[in-house]
Amino acid sequence: SRKSGFCHAGAYLNPDIADAIGAGDSFNAGFIYKFINGSRLSECQDFGSLVAAVSTTRPGGTAAFDDPRHISDTMEKFRNSCL
């Protein structure tokens, strides 16, 4: 809430995690990308969570981002399964 300074964001469910290496860095990258482009903090947090979830779909810290189609398809799948 605005009064407490905290906001809650839903999680993105990946039932088939390949590797969690780099998920935190991916969250930071997604959050910062939205932040420097003027998005609201809740949008930054949501996008950071989404990018982190995508990063867990392939082994290694960056393999999930090698294929643009994989990224867009995976983001769409996660958006439809947001908790």
PDB file of N, CA and C in Angstrom:
ATOM      1  N   SER A   1       0.833  -1.187   0.000  1.00  0.00           N
ATOM      2  CA  SER A   1       0.000   0.000   0.000  1.00  0.00           C
ATOM      3  C   SER A   1       0.868   1.239   0.000  1.00  0.00           C
ATOM      4  N   ARG A   2       0.307   2.314  -0.408  1.00  0.00           N
ATOM      5  CA  ARG A   2       1.036   3.580  -0.461  1.00  0.00           C
ATOM      6  C   ARG A   2       1.454   4.014   0.942  1.00  0.00           C
ATOM      7  N   LYS A   3       0.606   3.764   1.928  1.00  0.00           N
ATOM      8  CA  LYS A   3       0.875   4.181   3.308  1.00  0.00           C
ATOM      9  C   LYS A   3       2.069   3.435   3.906  1.00  0.00           C
ATOM     10  N   SER A   4       2.137   2.129   3.679  1.00  0.00           N
ATOM     11  CA  SER A   4       3.202   1.316   4.273  1.00  0.00           C
ATOM     12  C   SER A   4       4.486   1.343   3.461  1.00  0.00           C
ATOM     13  N   GLY A   5       4.385   1.690   2.179  1.00  0.00           N
ATOM     14  CA  GLY A   5       5.560   1.679   1.321  1.00  0.00           C
ATOM     15  C   GLY A   5       5.828   0.320   0.687  1.00  0.00           C
ATOM     16  N   PHE A   6       4.959  -0.647   0.948  1.00  0.00           N
ATOM     17  CA  PHE A   6       5.116  -1.989   0.387  1.00  0.00           C
ATOM     18  C   PHE A   6       4.041  -2.229  -0.663  1.00  0.00           C
ATOM     19  N   CYS A   7       4.368  -3.056  -1.640  1.00  0.00           N
ATOM     20  CA  CYS A   7       3.341  -3.476  -2.584  1.00  0.00           C
ATOM     21  C   CYS A   7       3.478  -4.977  -2.794  1.00  0.00           C
ATOM     22  N   HIS A   8       2.369  -5.598  -3.083  1.00  0.00           N
ATOM     23  CA  HIS A   8       2.353  -7.047  -3.305  1.00  0.00           C
ATOM     24  C   HIS A   8       2.235  -7.307  -4.795  1.00  0.00           C
ATOM     25  N   ALA A   9       3.002  -8.250  -5.270  1.00  0.00           N
ATOM     26  CA  ALA A   9       2.919  -8.649  -6.673  1.00  0.00           C
ATOM     27  C   ALA A   9       2.753 -10.159  -6.728  1.00  0.00           C
ATOM     28  N   GLY A  10       1.981 -10.605  -7.687  1.00  0.00           N
ATOM     29  CA  GLY A  10       1.787 -12.038  -7.871  1.00  0.00           C
ATOM     30  C   GLY A  10       3.062 -12.712  -8.349  1.00  0.00           C
ATOM     31  N   ALA A  11       3.066 -14.011  -8.219  1.00  0.00           N
ATOM     32  CA  ALA A  11       4.221 -14.803  -8.651  1.00  0.00           C
ATOM     33  C   ALA A  11       3.911 -15.465  -9.984  1.00  0.00           C
ATOM     34  N   TYR A  12       4.946 -15.829 -10.702  1.00  0.00           N
ATOM     35  CA  TYR A  12       4.788 -16.553 -11.958  1.00  0.00           C
ATOM     36  C   TYR A  12       5.228 -17.989 -11.720  1.00  0.00           C
ATOM     37  N   LEU A  13       4.337 -18.913 -11.999  1.00  0.00           N
ATOM     38  CA  LEU A  13       4.559 -20.324 -11.714  1.00  0.00           C
ATOM     39  C   LEU A  13       5.278 -21.014 -12.868  1.00  0.00           C
ATOM     40  N   ASN A  14       6.421 -21.607 -12.559  1.00  0.00           N
ATOM     41  CA  ASN A  14       7.123 -22.456 -13.520  1.00  0.00           C
ATOM     42  C   ASN A  14       7.243 -23.836 -12.884  1.00  0.00           C
ATOM     43  N   PRO A  15       6.366 -24.764 -13.246  1.00  0.00           N
ATOM     44  CA  PRO A  15       6.416 -26.093 -12.644  1.00  0.00           C
ATOM     45  C   PRO A  15       7.581 -26.949 -13.144  1.00  0.00           C
ATOM     46  N   ASP A  16       8.260 -26.499 -14.185  1.00  0.00           N
ATOM     47  CA  ASP A  16       9.351 -27.272 -14.784  1.00  0.00           C
ATOM     48  C   ASP A  16      10.666 -26.487 -14.769  1.00  0.00           C
ATOM     49  N   ILE A  17      11.111 -26.104 -13.595  1.00  0.00           N
ATOM     50  CA  ILE A  17      12.338 -25.309 -13.476  1.00  0.00           C
ATOM     51  C   ILE A  17      13.537 -26.117 -13.964  1.00  0.00           C
ATOM     52  N   ALA A  18      14.286 -25.536 -14.890  1.00  0.00           N
ATOM     53  CA  ALA A  18      15.496 -26.180 -15.386  1.00  0.00           C
ATOM     54  C   ALA A  18      16.693 -25.794 -14.521  1.00  0.00           C
ATOM     55  N   ASP A  19      16.722 -24.547 -14.054  1.00  0.00           N
ATOM     56  CA  ASP A  19      17.869 -24.041 -13.294  1.00  0.00           C
ATOM     57  C   ASP A  19      17.515 -22.666 -12.743  1.00  0.00           C
ATOM     58  N   ALA A  20      17.845 -22.418 -11.498  1.00  0.00           N
ATOM     59  CA  ALA A  20      17.555 -21.110 -10.894  1.00  0.00           C
ATOM     60  C   ALA A  20      18.760 -20.172 -10.924  1.00  0.00           C
ATOM     61  N   ILE A  21      19.871 -20.644 -11.475  1.00  0.00           N
ATOM     62  CA  ILE A  21      21.054 -19.781 -11.585  1.00  0.00           C
ATOM     63  C   ILE A  21      20.694 -18.552 -12.421  1.00  0.00           C
ATOM     64  N   GLY A  22      20.967 -17.384 -11.918  1.00  0.00           N
ATOM     65  CA  GLY A  22      20.742 -16.152 -12.652  1.00  0.00           C
ATOM     66  C   GLY A  22      19.353 -15.565 -12.508  1.00  0.00           C
ATOM     67  N   ALA A  23      18.465 -16.216 -11.778  1.00  0.00           N
ATOM     68  CA  ALA A  23      17.102 -15.694 -11.646  1.00  0.00           C
ATOM     69  C   ALA A  23      17.093 -14.336 -10.938  1.00  0.00           C
ATOM     70  N   GLY A  24      17.905 -14.177  -9.913  1.00  0.00           N
ATOM     71  CA  GLY A  24      17.968 -12.892  -9.206  1.00  0.00           C
ATOM     72  C   GLY A  24      18.525 -11.788 -10.087  1.00  0.00           C
ATOM     73  N   ASP A  25      19.564 -12.103 -10.830  1.00  0.00           N
ATOM     74  CA  ASP A  25      20.133 -11.118 -11.758  1.00  0.00           C
ATOM     75  C   ASP A  25      19.115 -10.764 -12.844  1.00  0.00           C
ATOM     76  N   SER A  26      18.359 -11.755 -13.296  1.00  0.00           N
ATOM     77  CA  SER A  26      17.347 -11.509 -14.320  1.00  0.00           C
ATOM     78  C   SER A  26      16.229 -10.632 -13.762  1.00  0.00           C
ATOM     79  N   PHE A  27      15.838 -10.875 -12.504  1.00  0.00           N
ATOM     80  CA  PHE A  27      14.847  -9.994 -11.874  1.00  0.00           C
ATOM     81  C   PHE A  27      15.357  -8.557 -11.865  1.00  0.00           C
ATOM     82  N   ASN A  28      16.598  -8.393 -11.420  1.00  0.00           N
ATOM     83  CA  ASN A  28      17.173  -7.039 -11.364  1.00  0.00           C
ATOM     84  C   ASN A  28      17.179  -6.376 -12.737  1.00  0.00           C
ATOM     85  N   ALA A  29      17.564  -7.119 -13.759  1.00  0.00           N
ATOM     86  CA  ALA A  29      17.622  -6.562 -15.108  1.00  0.00           C
ATOM     87  C   ALA A  29      16.233  -6.131 -15.589  1.00  0.00           C
ATOM     88  N   GLY A  30      15.240  -6.978 -15.370  1.00  0.00           N
ATOM     89  CA  GLY A  30      13.881  -6.634 -15.780  1.00  0.00           C
ATOM     90  C   GLY A  30      13.339  -5.435 -15.025  1.00  0.00           C
ATOM     91  N   PHE A  31      13.574  -5.405 -13.722  1.00  0.00           N
ATOM     92  CA  PHE A  31      13.125  -4.282 -12.893  1.00  0.00           C
ATOM     93  C   PHE A  31      13.780  -2.979 -13.347  1.00  0.00           C
ATOM     94  N   ILE A  32      15.093  -3.008 -13.505  1.00  0.00           N
ATOM     95  CA  ILE A  32      15.826  -1.798 -13.898  1.00  0.00           C
ATOM     96  C   ILE A  32      15.412  -1.336 -15.289  1.00  0.00           C
ATOM     97  N   TYR A  33      15.210  -2.267 -16.211  1.00  0.00           N
ATOM     98  CA  TYR A  33      14.766  -1.901 -17.561  1.00  0.00           C
ATOM     99  C   TYR A  33      13.481  -1.082 -17.497  1.00  0.00           C
ATOM    100  N   LYS A  34      12.501  -1.589 -16.761  1.00  0.00           N
ATOM    101  CA  LYS A  34      11.228  -0.863 -16.647  1.00  0.00           C
ATOM    102  C   LYS A  34      11.413   0.456 -15.892  1.00  0.00           C
ATOM    103  N   PHE A  35      12.224   0.436 -14.841  1.00  0.00           N
ATOM    104  CA  PHE A  35      12.433   1.631 -14.022  1.00  0.00           C
ATOM    105  C   PHE A  35      13.031   2.777 -14.840  1.00  0.00           C
ATOM    106  N   ILE A  36      14.065   2.485 -15.607  1.00  0.00           N
ATOM    107  CA  ILE A  36      14.712   3.563 -16.371  1.00  0.00           C
ATOM    108  C   ILE A  36      13.851   4.030 -17.546  1.00  0.00           C
ATOM    109  N   ASN A  37      12.814   3.254 -17.867  1.00  0.00           N
ATOM    110  CA  ASN A  37      11.882   3.668 -18.908  1.00  0.00           C
ATOM    111  C   ASN A  37      10.627   4.319 -18.329  1.00  0.00           C
ATOM    112  N   GLY A  38      10.674   4.652 -17.040  1.00  0.00           N
ATOM    113  CA  GLY A  38       9.610   5.433 -16.417  1.00  0.00           C
ATOM    114  C   GLY A  38       8.383   4.689 -15.957  1.00  0.00           C
ATOM    115  N   SER A  39       8.453   3.374 -15.831  1.00  0.00           N
ATOM    116  CA  SER A  39       7.293   2.610 -15.382  1.00  0.00           C
ATOM    117  C   SER A  39       7.067   2.790 -13.879  1.00  0.00           C
ATOM    118  N   ARG A  40       5.833   2.543 -13.466  1.00  0.00           N
ATOM    119  CA  ARG A  40       5.513   2.565 -12.029  1.00  0.00           C
ATOM    120  C   ARG A  40       6.262   1.424 -11.338  1.00  0.00           C
ATOM    121  N   LEU A  41       6.513   1.576 -10.041  1.00  0.00           N
ATOM    122  CA  LEU A  41       7.258   0.547  -9.304  1.00  0.00           C
ATOM    123  C   LEU A  41       6.563  -0.810  -9.350  1.00  0.00           C
ATOM    124  N   SER A  42       5.242  -0.827  -9.305  1.00  0.00           N
ATOM    125  CA  SER A  42       4.533  -2.114  -9.365  1.00  0.00           C
ATOM    126  C   SER A  42       4.761  -2.801 -10.716  1.00  0.00           C
ATOM    127  N   GLU A  43       4.837  -2.031 -11.788  1.00  0.00           N
ATOM    128  CA  GLU A  43       5.130  -2.600 -13.105  1.00  0.00           C
ATOM    129  C   GLU A  43       6.568  -3.098 -13.180  1.00  0.00           C
ATOM    130  N   CYS A  44       7.489  -2.365 -12.563  1.00  0.00           N
ATOM    131  CA  CYS A  44       8.887  -2.792 -12.515  1.00  0.00           C
ATOM    132  C   CYS A  44       9.011  -4.121 -11.784  1.00  0.00           C
ATOM    133  N   GLN A  45       8.332  -4.221 -10.654  1.00  0.00           N
ATOM    134  CA  GLN A  45       8.381  -5.447  -9.856  1.00  0.00           C
ATOM    135  C   GLN A  45       7.775  -6.618 -10.619  1.00  0.00           C
ATOM    136  N   ASP A  46       6.645  -6.389 -11.266  1.00  0.00           N
ATOM    137  CA  ASP A  46       5.986  -7.453 -12.015  1.00  0.00           C
ATOM    138  C   ASP A  46       6.862  -7.937 -13.170  1.00  0.00           C
ATOM    139  N   PHE A  47       7.427  -7.004 -13.932  1.00  0.00           N
ATOM    140  CA  PHE A  47       8.260  -7.391 -15.069  1.00  0.00           C
ATOM    141  C   PHE A  47       9.535  -8.093 -14.599  1.00  0.00           C
ATOM    142  N   GLY A  48      10.121  -7.622 -13.508  1.00  0.00           N
ATOM    143  CA  GLY A  48      11.297  -8.292 -12.956  1.00  0.00           C
ATOM    144  C   GLY A  48      10.989  -9.738 -12.598  1.00  0.00           C
ATOM    145  N   SER A  49       9.829  -9.946 -11.984  1.00  0.00           N
ATOM    146  CA  SER A  49       9.422 -11.315 -11.630  1.00  0.00           C
ATOM    147  C   SER A  49       9.209 -12.172 -12.868  1.00  0.00           C
ATOM    148  N   LEU A  50       8.612 -11.583 -13.882  1.00  0.00           N
ATOM    149  CA  LEU A  50       8.381 -12.314 -15.127  1.00  0.00           C
ATOM    150  C   LEU A  50       9.699 -12.704 -15.797  1.00  0.00           C
ATOM    151  N   VAL A  51      10.638 -11.780 -15.876  1.00  0.00           N
ATOM    152  CA  VAL A  51      11.944 -12.073 -16.493  1.00  0.00           C
ATOM    153  C   VAL A  51      12.682 -13.140 -15.679  1.00  0.00           C
ATOM    154  N   ALA A  52      12.596 -13.059 -14.357  1.00  0.00           N
ATOM    155  CA  ALA A  52      13.231 -14.079 -13.509  1.00  0.00           C
ATOM    156  C   ALA A  52      12.633 -15.452 -13.770  1.00  0.00           C
ATOM    157  N   ALA A  53      11.319 -15.523 -13.926  1.00  0.00           N
ATOM    158  CA  ALA A  53      10.664 -16.803 -14.208  1.00  0.00           C
ATOM    159  C   ALA A  53      11.129 -17.366 -15.546  1.00  0.00           C
ATOM    160  N   VAL A  54      11.226 -16.510 -16.541  1.00  0.00           N
ATOM    161  CA  VAL A  54      11.709 -16.968 -17.854  1.00  0.00           C
ATOM    162  C   VAL A  54      13.117 -17.537 -17.724  1.00  0.00           C
ATOM    163  N   SER A  55      13.949 -16.910 -16.919  1.00  0.00           N
ATOM    164  CA  SER A  55      15.343 -17.361 -16.794  1.00  0.00           C
ATOM    165  C   SER A  55      15.457 -18.774 -16.239  1.00  0.00           C
ATOM    166  N   THR A  56      14.421 -19.238 -15.534  1.00  0.00           N
ATOM    167  CA  THR A  56      14.470 -20.582 -14.938  1.00  0.00           C
ATOM    168  C   THR A  56      14.083 -21.689 -15.905  1.00  0.00           C
ATOM    169  N   THR A  57      13.743 -21.325 -17.134  1.00  0.00           N
ATOM    170  CA  THR A  57      13.252 -22.337 -18.077  1.00  0.00           C
ATOM    171  C   THR A  57      14.345 -23.105 -18.803  1.00  0.00           C
ATOM    172  N   ARG A  58      15.568 -22.607 -18.748  1.00  0.00           N
ATOM    173  CA  ARG A  58      16.694 -23.298 -19.382  1.00  0.00           C
ATOM    174  C   ARG A  58      17.900 -23.247 -18.461  1.00  0.00           C
ATOM    175  N   PRO A  59      18.794 -24.232 -18.557  1.00  0.00           N
ATOM    176  CA  PRO A  59      19.960 -24.253 -17.677  1.00  0.00           C
ATOM    177  C   PRO A  59      20.920 -23.093 -17.949  1.00  0.00           C
ATOM    178  N   GLY A  60      21.572 -22.643 -16.907  1.00  0.00           N
ATOM    179  CA  GLY A  60      22.535 -21.549 -17.030  1.00  0.00           C
ATOM    180  C   GLY A  60      21.864 -20.212 -16.802  1.00  0.00           C
ATOM    181  N   GLY A  61      22.663 -19.200 -16.623  1.00  0.00           N
ATOM    182  CA  GLY A  61      22.121 -17.887 -16.296  1.00  0.00           C
ATOM    183  C   GLY A  61      21.520 -17.122 -17.455  1.00  0.00           C
ATOM    184  N   THR A  62      21.855 -17.479 -18.698  1.00  0.00           N
ATOM    185  CA  THR A  62      21.383 -16.682 -19.837  1.00  0.00           C
ATOM    186  C   THR A  62      20.762 -17.498 -20.966  1.00  0.00           C
ATOM    187  N   ALA A  63      20.798 -18.809 -20.920  1.00  0.00           N
ATOM    188  CA  ALA A  63      20.335 -19.646 -22.038  1.00  0.00           C
ATOM    189  C   ALA A  63      18.866 -19.403 -22.393  1.00  0.00           C
ATOM    190  N   ALA A  64      18.055 -19.048 -21.422  1.00  0.00           N
ATOM    191  CA  ALA A  64      16.630 -18.815 -21.687  1.00  0.00           C
ATOM    192  C   ALA A  64      16.400 -17.592 -22.564  1.00  0.00           C
ATOM    193  N   PHE A  65      17.417 -16.752 -22.708  1.00  0.00           N
ATOM    194  CA  PHE A  65      17.265 -15.510 -23.470  1.00  0.00           C
ATOM    195  C   PHE A  65      17.937 -15.559 -24.842  1.00  0.00           C
ATOM    196  N   ASP A  66      18.377 -16.743 -25.262  1.00  0.00           N
ATOM    197  CA  ASP A  66      19.036 -16.898 -26.561  1.00  0.00           C
ATOM    198  C   ASP A  66      18.063 -16.806 -27.739  1.00  0.00           C
ATOM    199  N   ASP A  67      16.812 -17.160 -27.522  1.00  0.00           N
ATOM    200  CA  ASP A  67      15.831 -17.257 -28.600  1.00  0.00           C
ATOM    201  C   ASP A  67      14.659 -16.310 -28.319  1.00  0.00           C
ATOM    202  N   PRO A  68      14.514 -15.235 -29.104  1.00  0.00           N
ATOM    203  CA  PRO A  68      13.427 -14.273 -28.862  1.00  0.00           C
ATOM    204  C   PRO A  68      12.034 -14.907 -28.861  1.00  0.00           C
ATOM    205  N   ARG A  69      11.821 -15.896 -29.706  1.00  0.00           N
ATOM    206  CA  ARG A  69      10.499 -16.553 -29.726  1.00  0.00           C
ATOM    207  C   ARG A  69      10.249 -17.306 -28.419  1.00  0.00           C
ATOM    208  N   HIS A  70      11.279 -17.965 -27.894  1.00  0.00           N
ATOM    209  CA  HIS A  70      11.145 -18.654 -26.608  1.00  0.00           C
ATOM    210  C   HIS A  70      10.771 -17.648 -25.519  1.00  0.00           C
ATOM    211  N   ILE A  71      11.397 -16.490 -25.541  1.00  0.00           N
ATOM    212  CA  ILE A  71      11.121 -15.464 -24.533  1.00  0.00           C
ATOM    213  C   ILE A  71       9.654 -15.040 -24.618  1.00  0.00           C
ATOM    214  N   SER A  72       9.189 -14.662 -25.799  1.00  0.00           N
ATOM    215  CA  SER A  72       7.811 -14.175 -25.923  1.00  0.00           C
ATOM    216  C   SER A  72       6.788 -15.270 -25.622  1.00  0.00           C
ATOM    217  N   ASP A  73       7.026 -16.484 -26.108  1.00  0.00           N
ATOM    218  CA  ASP A  73       6.100 -17.588 -25.832  1.00  0.00           C
ATOM    219  C   ASP A  73       6.044 -17.905 -24.341  1.00  0.00           C
ATOM    220  N   THR A  74       7.205 -17.913 -23.701  1.00  0.00           N
ATOM    221  CA  THR A  74       7.273 -18.231 -22.277  1.00  0.00           C
ATOM    222  C   THR A  74       6.635 -17.130 -21.443  1.00  0.00           C
ATOM    223  N   MET A  75       6.883 -15.879 -21.801  1.00  0.00           N
ATOM    224  CA  MET A  75       6.249 -14.773 -21.068  1.00  0.00           C
ATOM    225  C   MET A  75       4.732 -14.866 -21.170  1.00  0.00           C
ATOM    226  N   GLU A  76       4.223 -15.157 -22.338  1.00  0.00           N
ATOM    227  CA  GLU A  76       2.782 -15.281 -22.513  1.00  0.00           C
ATOM    228  C   GLU A  76       2.237 -16.431 -21.665  1.00  0.00           C
ATOM    229  N   LYS A  77       2.920 -17.556 -21.660  1.00  0.00           N
ATOM    230  CA  LYS A  77       2.485 -18.699 -20.858  1.00  0.00           C
ATOM    231  C   LYS A  77       2.452 -18.329 -19.382  1.00  0.00           C
ATOM    232  N   PHE A  78       3.492 -17.663 -18.898  1.00  0.00           N
ATOM    233  CA  PHE A  78       3.549 -17.280 -17.487  1.00  0.00           C
ATOM    234  C   PHE A  78       2.496 -16.228 -17.149  1.00  0.00           C
ATOM    235  N   ARG A  79       2.255 -15.295 -18.038  1.00  0.00           N
ATOM    236  CA  ARG A  79       1.229 -14.280 -17.771  1.00  0.00           C
ATOM    237  C   ARG A  79      -0.139 -14.926 -17.606  1.00  0.00           C
ATOM    238  N   ASN A  80      -0.365 -15.991 -18.322  1.00  0.00           N
ATOM    239  CA  ASN A  80      -1.642 -16.692 -18.220  1.00  0.00           C
ATOM    240  C   ASN A  80      -1.739 -17.588 -16.991  1.00  0.00           C
ATOM    241  N   SER A  81      -0.627 -17.799 -16.294  1.00  0.00           N
ATOM    242  CA  SER A  81      -0.649 -18.662 -15.110  1.00  0.00           C
ATOM    243  C   SER A  81      -0.232 -17.916 -13.849  1.00  0.00           C
ATOM    244  N   CYS A  82      -0.272 -16.593 -13.891  1.00  0.00           N
ATOM    245  CA  CYS A  82       0.134 -15.784 -12.735  1.00  0.00           C
ATOM    246  C   CYS A  82      -0.685 -16.153 -11.512  1.00  0.00           C
ATOM    247  N   LEU A  83      -0.005 -16.325 -10.383  1.00  0.00           N
ATOM    248  CA  LEU A  83      -0.700 -16.661  -9.130  1.00  0.00           C
ATOM    249  C   LEU A  83      -1.304 -15.435  -8.502  1.00  0.00           C
TER     250      LEU A  83
END
